[in-house]
Structure formats: C-alpha cells, structure tokens
Coordinates of C-alpha atoms in Angstrom, one line a residue:
X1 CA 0.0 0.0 0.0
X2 CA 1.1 3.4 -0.9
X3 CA -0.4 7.0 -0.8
X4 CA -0.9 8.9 -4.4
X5 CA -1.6 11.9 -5.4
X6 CA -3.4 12.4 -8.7
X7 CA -4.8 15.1 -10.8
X8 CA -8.1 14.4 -12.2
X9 CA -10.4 15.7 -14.3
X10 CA -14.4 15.5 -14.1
X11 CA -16.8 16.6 -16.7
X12 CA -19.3 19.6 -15.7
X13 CA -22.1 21.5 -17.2
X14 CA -19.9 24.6 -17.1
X15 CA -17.0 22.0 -18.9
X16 CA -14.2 19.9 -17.5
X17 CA -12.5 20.9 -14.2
X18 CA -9.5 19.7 -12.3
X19 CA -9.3 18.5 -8.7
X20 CA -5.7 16.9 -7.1
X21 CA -7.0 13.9 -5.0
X22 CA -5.2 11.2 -2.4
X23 CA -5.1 8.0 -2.2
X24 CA -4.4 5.2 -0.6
X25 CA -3.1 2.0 -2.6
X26 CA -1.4 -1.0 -4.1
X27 CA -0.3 0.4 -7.4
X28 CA -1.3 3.1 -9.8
X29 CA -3.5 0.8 -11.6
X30 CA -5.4 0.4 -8.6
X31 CA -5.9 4.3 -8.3
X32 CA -6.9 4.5 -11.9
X33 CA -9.9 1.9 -11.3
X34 CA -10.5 4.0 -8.6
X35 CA -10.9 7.1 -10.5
X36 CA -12.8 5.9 -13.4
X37 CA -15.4 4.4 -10.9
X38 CA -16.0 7.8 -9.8
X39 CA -16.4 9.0 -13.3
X40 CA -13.0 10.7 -13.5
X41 CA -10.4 11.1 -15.8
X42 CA -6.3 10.6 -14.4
X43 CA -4.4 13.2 -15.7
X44 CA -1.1 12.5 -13.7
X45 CA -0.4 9.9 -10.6
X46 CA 2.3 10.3 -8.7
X47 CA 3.6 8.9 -5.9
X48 CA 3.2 11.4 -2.0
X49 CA 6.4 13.0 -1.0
X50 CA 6.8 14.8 1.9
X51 CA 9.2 17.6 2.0
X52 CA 12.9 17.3 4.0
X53 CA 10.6 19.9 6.9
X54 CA 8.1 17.4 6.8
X55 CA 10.2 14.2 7.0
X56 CA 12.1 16.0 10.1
X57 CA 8.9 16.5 11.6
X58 CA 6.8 13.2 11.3
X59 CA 9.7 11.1 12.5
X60 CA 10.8 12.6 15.3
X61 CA 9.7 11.2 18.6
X62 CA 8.1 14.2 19.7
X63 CA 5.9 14.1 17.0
X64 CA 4.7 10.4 17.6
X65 CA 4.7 10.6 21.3
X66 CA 2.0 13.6 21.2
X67 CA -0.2 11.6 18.0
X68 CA -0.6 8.5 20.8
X69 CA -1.3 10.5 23.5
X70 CA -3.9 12.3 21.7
X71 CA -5.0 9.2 20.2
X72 CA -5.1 7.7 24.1
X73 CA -6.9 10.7 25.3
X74 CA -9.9 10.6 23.0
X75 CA -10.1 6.5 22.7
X76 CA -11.7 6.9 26.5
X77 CA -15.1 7.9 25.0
X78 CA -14.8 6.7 21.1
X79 CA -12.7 3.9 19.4
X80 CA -9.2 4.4 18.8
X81 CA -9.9 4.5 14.9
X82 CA -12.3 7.6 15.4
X83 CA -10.2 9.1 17.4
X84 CA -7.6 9.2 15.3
X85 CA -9.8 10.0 12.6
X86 CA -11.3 13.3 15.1
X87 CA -7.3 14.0 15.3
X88 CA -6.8 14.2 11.8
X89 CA -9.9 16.2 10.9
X90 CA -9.1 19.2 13.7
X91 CA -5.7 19.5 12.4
X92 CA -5.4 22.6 10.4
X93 CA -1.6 23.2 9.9
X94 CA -0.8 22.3 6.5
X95 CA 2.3 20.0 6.8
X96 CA 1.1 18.2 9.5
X97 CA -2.1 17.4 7.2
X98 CA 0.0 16.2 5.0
X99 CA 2.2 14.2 7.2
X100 CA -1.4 12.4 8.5
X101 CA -2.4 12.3 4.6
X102 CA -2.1 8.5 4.5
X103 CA -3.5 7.9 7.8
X104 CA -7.0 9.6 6.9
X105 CA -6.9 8.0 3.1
X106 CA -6.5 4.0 5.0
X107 CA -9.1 5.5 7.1
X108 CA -11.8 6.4 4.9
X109 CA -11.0 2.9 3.0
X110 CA -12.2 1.4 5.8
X111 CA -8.9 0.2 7.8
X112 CA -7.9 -0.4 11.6
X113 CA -6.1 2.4 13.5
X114 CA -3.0 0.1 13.4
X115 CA -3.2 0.3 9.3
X116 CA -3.7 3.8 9.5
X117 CA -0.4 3.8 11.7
X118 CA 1.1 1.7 9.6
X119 CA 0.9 4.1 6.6
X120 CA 2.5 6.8 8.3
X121 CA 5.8 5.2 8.2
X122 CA 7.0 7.0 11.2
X123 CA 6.5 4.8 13.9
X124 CA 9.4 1.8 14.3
X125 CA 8.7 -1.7 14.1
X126 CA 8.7 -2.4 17.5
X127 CA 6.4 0.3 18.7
X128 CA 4.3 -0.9 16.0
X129 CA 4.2 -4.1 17.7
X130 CA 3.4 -3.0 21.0
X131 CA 0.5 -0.9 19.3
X132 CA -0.3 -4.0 17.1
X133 CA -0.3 -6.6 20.1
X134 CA -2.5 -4.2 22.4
X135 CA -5.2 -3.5 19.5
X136 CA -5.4 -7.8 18.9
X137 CA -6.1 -7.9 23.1
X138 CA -8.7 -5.5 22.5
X139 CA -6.3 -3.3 25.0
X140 CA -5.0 -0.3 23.0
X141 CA -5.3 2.3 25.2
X142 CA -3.5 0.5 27.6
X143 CA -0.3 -0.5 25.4
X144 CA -0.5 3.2 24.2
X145 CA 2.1 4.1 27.5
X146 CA 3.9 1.2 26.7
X147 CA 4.5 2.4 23.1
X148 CA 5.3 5.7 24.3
X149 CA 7.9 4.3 26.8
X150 CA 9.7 2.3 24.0
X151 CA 9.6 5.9 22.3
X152 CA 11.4 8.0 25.3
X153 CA 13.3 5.1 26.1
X154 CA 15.0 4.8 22.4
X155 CA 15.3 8.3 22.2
X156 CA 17.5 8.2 25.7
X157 CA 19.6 5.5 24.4
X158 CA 19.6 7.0 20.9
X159 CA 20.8 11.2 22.4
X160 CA 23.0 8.8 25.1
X161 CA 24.8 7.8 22.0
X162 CA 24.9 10.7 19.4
X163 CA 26.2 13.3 22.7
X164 CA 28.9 10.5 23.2
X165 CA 30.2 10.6 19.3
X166 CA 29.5 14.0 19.1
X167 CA 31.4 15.2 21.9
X168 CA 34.7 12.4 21.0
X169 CA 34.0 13.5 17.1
X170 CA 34.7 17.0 18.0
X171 CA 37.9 15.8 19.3
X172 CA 39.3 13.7 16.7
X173 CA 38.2 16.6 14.2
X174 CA 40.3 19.4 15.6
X175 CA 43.0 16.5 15.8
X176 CA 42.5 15.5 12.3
X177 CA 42.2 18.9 10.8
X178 CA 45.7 20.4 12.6
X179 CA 47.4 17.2 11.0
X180 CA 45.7 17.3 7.7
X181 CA 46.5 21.1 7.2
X182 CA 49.6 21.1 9.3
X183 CA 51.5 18.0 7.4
X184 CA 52.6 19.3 4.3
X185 CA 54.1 22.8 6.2
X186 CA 55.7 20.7 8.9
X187 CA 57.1 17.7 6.7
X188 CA 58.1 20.7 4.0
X189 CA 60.6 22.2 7.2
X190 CA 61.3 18.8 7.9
X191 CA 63.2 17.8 5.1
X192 CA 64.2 21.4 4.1
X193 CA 66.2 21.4 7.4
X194 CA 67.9 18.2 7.2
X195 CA 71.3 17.2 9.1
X196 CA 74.4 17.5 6.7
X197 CA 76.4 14.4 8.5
X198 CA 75.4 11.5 6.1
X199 CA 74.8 9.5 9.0
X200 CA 72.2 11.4 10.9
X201 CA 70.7 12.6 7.4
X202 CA 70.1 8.6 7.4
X203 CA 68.5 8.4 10.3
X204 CA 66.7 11.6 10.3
X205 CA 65.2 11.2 6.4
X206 CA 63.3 7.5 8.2
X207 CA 62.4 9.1 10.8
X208 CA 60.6 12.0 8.5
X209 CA 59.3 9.1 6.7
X210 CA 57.7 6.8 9.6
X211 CA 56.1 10.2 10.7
X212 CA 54.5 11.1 7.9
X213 CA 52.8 7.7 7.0
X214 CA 51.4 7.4 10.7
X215 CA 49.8 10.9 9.6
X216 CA 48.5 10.0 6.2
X217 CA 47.3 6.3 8.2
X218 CA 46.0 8.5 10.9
X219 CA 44.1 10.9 7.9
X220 CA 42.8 8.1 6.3
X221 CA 41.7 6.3 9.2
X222 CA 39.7 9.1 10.4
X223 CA 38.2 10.0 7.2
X224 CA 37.3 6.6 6.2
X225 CA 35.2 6.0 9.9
X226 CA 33.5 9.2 9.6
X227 CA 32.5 8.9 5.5
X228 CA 31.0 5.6 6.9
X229 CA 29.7 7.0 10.0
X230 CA 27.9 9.5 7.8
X231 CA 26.7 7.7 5.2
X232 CA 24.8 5.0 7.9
X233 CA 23.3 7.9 10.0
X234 CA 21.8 8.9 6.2
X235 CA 20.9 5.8 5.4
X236 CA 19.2 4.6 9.0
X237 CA 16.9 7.9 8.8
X238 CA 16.0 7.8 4.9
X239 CA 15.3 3.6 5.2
X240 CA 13.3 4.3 8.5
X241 CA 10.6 1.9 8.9
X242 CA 11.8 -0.3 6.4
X243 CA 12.7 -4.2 7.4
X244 CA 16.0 -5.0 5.7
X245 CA 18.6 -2.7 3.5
X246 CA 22.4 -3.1 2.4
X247 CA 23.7 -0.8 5.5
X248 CA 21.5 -2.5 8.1
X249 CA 22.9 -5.5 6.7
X250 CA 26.5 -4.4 7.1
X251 CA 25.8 -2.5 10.6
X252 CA 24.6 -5.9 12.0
X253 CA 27.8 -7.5 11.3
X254 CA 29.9 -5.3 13.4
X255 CA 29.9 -7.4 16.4
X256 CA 28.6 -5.9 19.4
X257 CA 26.3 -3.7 17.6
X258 CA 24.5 -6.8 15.7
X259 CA 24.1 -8.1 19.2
X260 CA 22.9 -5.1 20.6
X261 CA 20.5 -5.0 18.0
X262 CA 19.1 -8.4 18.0
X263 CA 18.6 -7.9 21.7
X264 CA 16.5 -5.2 21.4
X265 CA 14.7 -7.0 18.6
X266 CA 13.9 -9.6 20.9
X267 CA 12.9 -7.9 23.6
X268 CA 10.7 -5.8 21.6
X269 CA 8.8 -9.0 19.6
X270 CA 8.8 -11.5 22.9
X271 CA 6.9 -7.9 25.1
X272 CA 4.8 -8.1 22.0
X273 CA 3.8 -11.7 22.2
X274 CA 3.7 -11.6 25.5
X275 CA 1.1 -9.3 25.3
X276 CA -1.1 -10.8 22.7
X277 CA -1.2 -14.2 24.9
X278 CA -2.6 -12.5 27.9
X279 CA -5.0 -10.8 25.6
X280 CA -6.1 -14.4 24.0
X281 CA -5.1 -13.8 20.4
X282 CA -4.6 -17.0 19.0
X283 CA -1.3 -18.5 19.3
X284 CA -1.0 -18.9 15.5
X285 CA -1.7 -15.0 14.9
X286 CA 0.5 -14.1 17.7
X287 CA 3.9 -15.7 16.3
X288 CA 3.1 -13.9 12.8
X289 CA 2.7 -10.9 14.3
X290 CA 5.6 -11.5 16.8
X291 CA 7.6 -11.7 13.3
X292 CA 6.4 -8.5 11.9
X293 CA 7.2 -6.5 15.1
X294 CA 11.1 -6.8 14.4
X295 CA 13.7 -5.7 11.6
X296 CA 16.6 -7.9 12.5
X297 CA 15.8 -11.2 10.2
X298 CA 17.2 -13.4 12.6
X299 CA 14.7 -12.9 15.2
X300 CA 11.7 -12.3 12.3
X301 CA 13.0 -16.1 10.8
X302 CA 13.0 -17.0 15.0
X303 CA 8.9 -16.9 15.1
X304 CA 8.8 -17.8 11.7
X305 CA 10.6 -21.0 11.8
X306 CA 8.5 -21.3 15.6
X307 CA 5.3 -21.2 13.7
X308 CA 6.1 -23.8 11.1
X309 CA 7.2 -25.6 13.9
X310 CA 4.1 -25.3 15.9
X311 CA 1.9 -26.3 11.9
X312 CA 3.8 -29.7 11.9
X313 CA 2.4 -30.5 15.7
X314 CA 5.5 -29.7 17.8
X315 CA 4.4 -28.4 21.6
X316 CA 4.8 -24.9 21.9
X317 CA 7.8 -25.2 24.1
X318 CA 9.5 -27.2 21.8
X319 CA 8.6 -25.1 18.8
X320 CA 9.8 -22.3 20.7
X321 CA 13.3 -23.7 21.5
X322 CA 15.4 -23.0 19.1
X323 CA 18.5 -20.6 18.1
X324 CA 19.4 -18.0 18.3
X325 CA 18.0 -17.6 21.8
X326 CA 21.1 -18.7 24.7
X327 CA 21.0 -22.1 26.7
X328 CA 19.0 -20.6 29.9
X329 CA 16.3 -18.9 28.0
X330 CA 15.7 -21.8 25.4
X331 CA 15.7 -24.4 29.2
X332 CA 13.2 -22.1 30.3
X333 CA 11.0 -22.3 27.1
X334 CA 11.6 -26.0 26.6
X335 CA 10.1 -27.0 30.2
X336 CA 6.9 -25.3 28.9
X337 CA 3.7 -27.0 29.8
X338 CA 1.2 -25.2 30.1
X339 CA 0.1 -22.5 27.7
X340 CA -0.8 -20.1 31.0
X341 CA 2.9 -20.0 31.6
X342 CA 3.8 -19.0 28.1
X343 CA 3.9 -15.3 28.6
X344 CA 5.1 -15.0 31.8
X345 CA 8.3 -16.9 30.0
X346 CA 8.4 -14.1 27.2
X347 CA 8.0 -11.1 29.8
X348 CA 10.8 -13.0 31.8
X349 CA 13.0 -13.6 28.4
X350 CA 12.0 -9.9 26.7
X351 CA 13.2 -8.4 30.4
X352 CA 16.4 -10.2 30.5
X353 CA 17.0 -9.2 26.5
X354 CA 16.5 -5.6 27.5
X355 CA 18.8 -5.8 30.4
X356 CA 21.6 -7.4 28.2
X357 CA 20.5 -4.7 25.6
X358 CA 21.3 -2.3 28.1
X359 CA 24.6 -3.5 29.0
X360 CA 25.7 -3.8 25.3
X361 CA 24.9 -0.3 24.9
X362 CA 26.9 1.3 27.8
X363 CA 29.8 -0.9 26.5
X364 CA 29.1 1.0 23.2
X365 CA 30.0 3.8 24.8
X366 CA 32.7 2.9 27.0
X367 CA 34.8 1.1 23.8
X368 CA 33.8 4.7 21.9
X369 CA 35.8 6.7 24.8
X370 CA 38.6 3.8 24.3
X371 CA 39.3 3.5 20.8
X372 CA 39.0 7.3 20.8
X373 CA 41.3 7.6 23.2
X374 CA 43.9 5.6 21.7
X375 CA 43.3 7.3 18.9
X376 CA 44.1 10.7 20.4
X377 CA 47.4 9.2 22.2
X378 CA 48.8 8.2 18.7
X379 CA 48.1 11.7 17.4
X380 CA 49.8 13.4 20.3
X381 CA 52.4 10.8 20.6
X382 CA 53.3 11.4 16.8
X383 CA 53.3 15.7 17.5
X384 CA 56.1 14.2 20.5
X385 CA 57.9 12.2 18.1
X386 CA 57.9 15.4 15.6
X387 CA 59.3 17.5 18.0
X388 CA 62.1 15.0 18.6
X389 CA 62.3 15.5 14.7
X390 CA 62.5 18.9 14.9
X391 CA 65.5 19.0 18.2
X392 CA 67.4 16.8 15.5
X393 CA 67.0 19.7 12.4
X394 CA 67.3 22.8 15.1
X395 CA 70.5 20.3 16.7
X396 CA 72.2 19.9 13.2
X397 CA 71.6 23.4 12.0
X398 CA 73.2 25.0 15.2
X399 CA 75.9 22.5 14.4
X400 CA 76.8 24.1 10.6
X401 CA 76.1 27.8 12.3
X402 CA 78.8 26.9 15.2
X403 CA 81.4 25.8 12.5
X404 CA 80.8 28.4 10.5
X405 CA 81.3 30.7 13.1
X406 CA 84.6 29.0 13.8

C-alpha cells in the first residue's frame, strides 16, 4: 500500500474541471480503477512526497509521542480508529495534514487504527508491535504508555549515543584537521632542514618518513570512519521503517552492535507476544505478528521457523526452542507446559533481552571513549615524536652555524 496523489479531471455542465485527490493504494492501476469508478479522468499519478521539513517532523519522537497520546486521550469515549480519525480532521496546519495524509486516506477505505499507523511510516517496528499486540487484546489504550515508553526510552539510548560521538568526534576533528593542514608545512621544514652528516641525514630522512605515513594512516583512518559514520546515520533515517537494507545488513555485522540490535529486537517481539497471549489472540496470529514487530531477520526467521514448527504439531515449548536464543532462555522455554505459563516466559526472556541490551549499549560507549582515546594518544604521541624531529634539524643546523662561526 502506498499513498498517491493524482490530478483528475471531471466533466461539468460549465466544462471539465481539475481537482488533485489522495489516495491510498497498491499500485497506480489500482488508483486508476479507482478514478474511473467515480467518473473521473487521471491526468497525472504520482507517488506522495513529503518535503525534508516534513520528513524531520513526522519522524521525530516528539511528533509520535504527542499523535498516541492524543489518540489515548480521545479513545476513552470513542474507538481508537475515530479518534484518530477526530485528530486528523481538527488539524489545520498544512504540513502536519499532509504528514497524516495517509493515515486519513486508509481511514476512509475502511482500515484499523494500526493500518492507519502503519501508513505513516514514522512509527518503528517495535512500537508498532506494541500498538499491534494491544489493538489484537482489544487493550490499545492500555499498550499506548507502553509504546510511548519504548519511544522515550530509544530516544535516551539514541541522544546517550549521538552526545557520546559527538562530543569524542569534536575531538578527533580538531586532531585531524591540525594534521591534515599542518602535514605538508611541517614535513616541507622537515626535510628542508635536514642534518648534513650523512649518518644522521640517514636516520633523520626515516624518521621524517615513519612520521609522515602514521599521519596519512591517521588521515585516512579518520576519514574513512567518519565517510561511513555518515553515510549509515543517512541511510538509517531515509530507510526508517523499512525491514532489511544493504547498511543494516552491514551495521549488523559489526559485532557488538549486531548483538545489541538483536537484543533489542527480541525484547521488543517477545513484550509483544507476550502481550497478545494474555490478551487471548490465537497462538498462531501471535507468532506472525511477533515476526512482523522486528527488523533484525534473525529474530523475524525465530517466530517464523516457531510457527512452522508449531503447523507440523510440535508443543509450543518445543517449537519455541530453538536458536538463536542462549542455553538458559531456550531451558526455560523448553520445560513449557502449560500455555498459562507461556507469557510470563516471554515477559521473563523480553526483560532479561532488554537488560543485556542495556549492558551492550553502555559498552558502546565505553569502547567509543577507548578507541578514541587511543586514537588521540597516537596523534599526540606522533606531535612528540615530531618534536624529537625537529630538536634533530634545530641540533644539526646550530651545528653548521657553530662551524661556520669558527
């Protein structure tokens, strides 16, 4: 599904006239159909764009946090769909009408609220899944503070990290730009003030020459990290919402990040499920959905390979223990025996996730400080050494000026 914007034409008495209508659909196809049912003519279809303002806007977590509490504070009296549907129609600022554009277009077609959400595409997958599990419990407006505390929560962890590089970027550019500007003047005196003795000329020329390729390795090093540290910051916001994409795929492989990210994924999908059991959605709905509320595709293929498991008869317990969960939690799953017990298991496991989610990010931070700090030590070690370099140029040309003088 997709929102379009189309310019249409309709015949009049008074002759044709043009209108620019939304909607909400599979393909352009679809929205021509659509047109020509209501007598219309498509002039041009293309597909809704919000501006860079508006992007900025819809997807930042002030924006979503006030949209479910608004959506939470009018569900008491009405359903949450007509709430959001009242929300929509009092808004009268232009770009946030067209931020909620889709919403009201799935509306009017006749969708859920968690649809509506859906086509957005500013909420994350795993708030998604808290909202998604909560509306199949017929308990919305009580996963709405959930959702909201994933929100807050993220955006700690998220600002927790971002201060962190920022501050230690700030560093290592002032570092990197008074070597990058500073090399060619320095190595130029360098080796325009050479020693004359053909021995220490020797020695001094390497040592010009070590210096100036920890430099350059230093240069490139830093430039290389922050082209990449750019280019994924671009890349997670533009992709936002999306389940799988070249960078994510590369970002997950980096080690402590992939398992800081699959621990959050799990956490986020087991809360979820956890959730739906208590509610009494079907057990068979709730491991598709669980599989949904995640983009890591190793804890998506988790439920997935859980439910095909569950099709072909296995107990739940035993469909449920499987990689990549560790040896305790998949014990704890496999002595499973009755279905009561299943989502206090999850809560337990999406807890201890979080916790180790947790960890893994504050060691995010700590190795930041470290390999920063090393970093810094081999740029102010290599100024050091090029002093050293320098004492042997000053040492050689006081040399010639004292036999010159005698």
């Amino acid at each position: 599904m997709q929102q379009w914007v189309a310019e249409v034409a309709y015949d009049s008495p008074s002759g044709p006239k043009k209108a620019v209508e939304s909607y909400y659909m599979p393909s352009v196809d679809d929205v021509r159909m659509e047109i020509s049912k209501k007598g219309g003519y498509a002039l041009s279809i293309r597909p809704h764009e919000r501006s860079p303002l508006e992007r900025l806007l819809a997807r930042s977590s002030w924006w979503q946090v006030q949209l479910l509490r608004g959506v939470q504070f009018r569900s008491t009296s009405t359903s949450p769909g007509v709430a959001l549907w009242r929300i929509i129609q009092a808004e009268d600022n232009a770009m946030r009408q067209n931020i909620l554009a889709p919403a009201r277009e799935a509306l009017a077609r006749g969708m859920g609220v968690i649809d509506a959400l859906k086509a957005l595409r500013i909420f994350d997958h795993g708030t998604l899944a808290i909202l998604a599990a909560s509306e199949r419990a017929n308990k919305l407006q009580e996963g709405i503070p959930h959702a909201i505390h994933s929100i807050t929560q993220k955006r700690k962890n998220t600002r927790a990290i971002a201060g962190t590089m920022a501050w230690l970027g700030i560093d290592v550019v002032m570092i990197v730009q008074s070597l990058f500007w500073g090399k060619d003047m320095v190595l130029g005196w360098f080796r325009g003030n050479a020693p004359t003795d053909a021995e220490k000329l020797e020695e001094y020329l390497r040592v010009v020459d070590n210096l100036e390729l920890t430099w350059n390795i230093l240069i490139g090093i830093s430039f290389a990290c922050g082209i990449f540290l750019t280019w994924c910051i671009f890349s997670f916001w533009v992709n936002r919402g999306k389940t799988d994409w070249p960078t994510a795929r590369a970002v997950r492989k980096i080690p402590l990040i992939g398992g800081y990210l699959r621990d959050l994924g799990f956490a986020d999908s087991m809360m979820a499920a956890a959730r739906m059991l208590r509610g009494l959605v079907p057990i068979g709905d709730t491991l598709k959905q669980s599989s949904e509320a995640t983009t890591v595709p190793e804890v998506a293929k988790y439920w997935q390979n859980a439910s095909v498991e569950l099709e072909r008869g296995v107990m739940l317990g035993a469909a449920l223990d499987h990689e990549p969960l560790n040896r305790s939690e998949r014990l704890e799953l496999a002595s499973l025996s009755d279905l009561s017990q299943v989502a206090t298991v999850l809560e337990s496991v999406a807890e201890m996730r979080a916790a180790a989610a947790k960890t893994k990010h504050a060691l995010i931070v700590w190795l930041a400080f470290g390999l920063t700090g090393v970093f810094l030590a081999i740029a102010f070690g290599s100024a050091i050494y090029a002093l050293t370099v320098m004492n042997m140029g000053l040492d050689s040309m006081m040399g010639g000026l004292m036999e010159g003088a005698l």
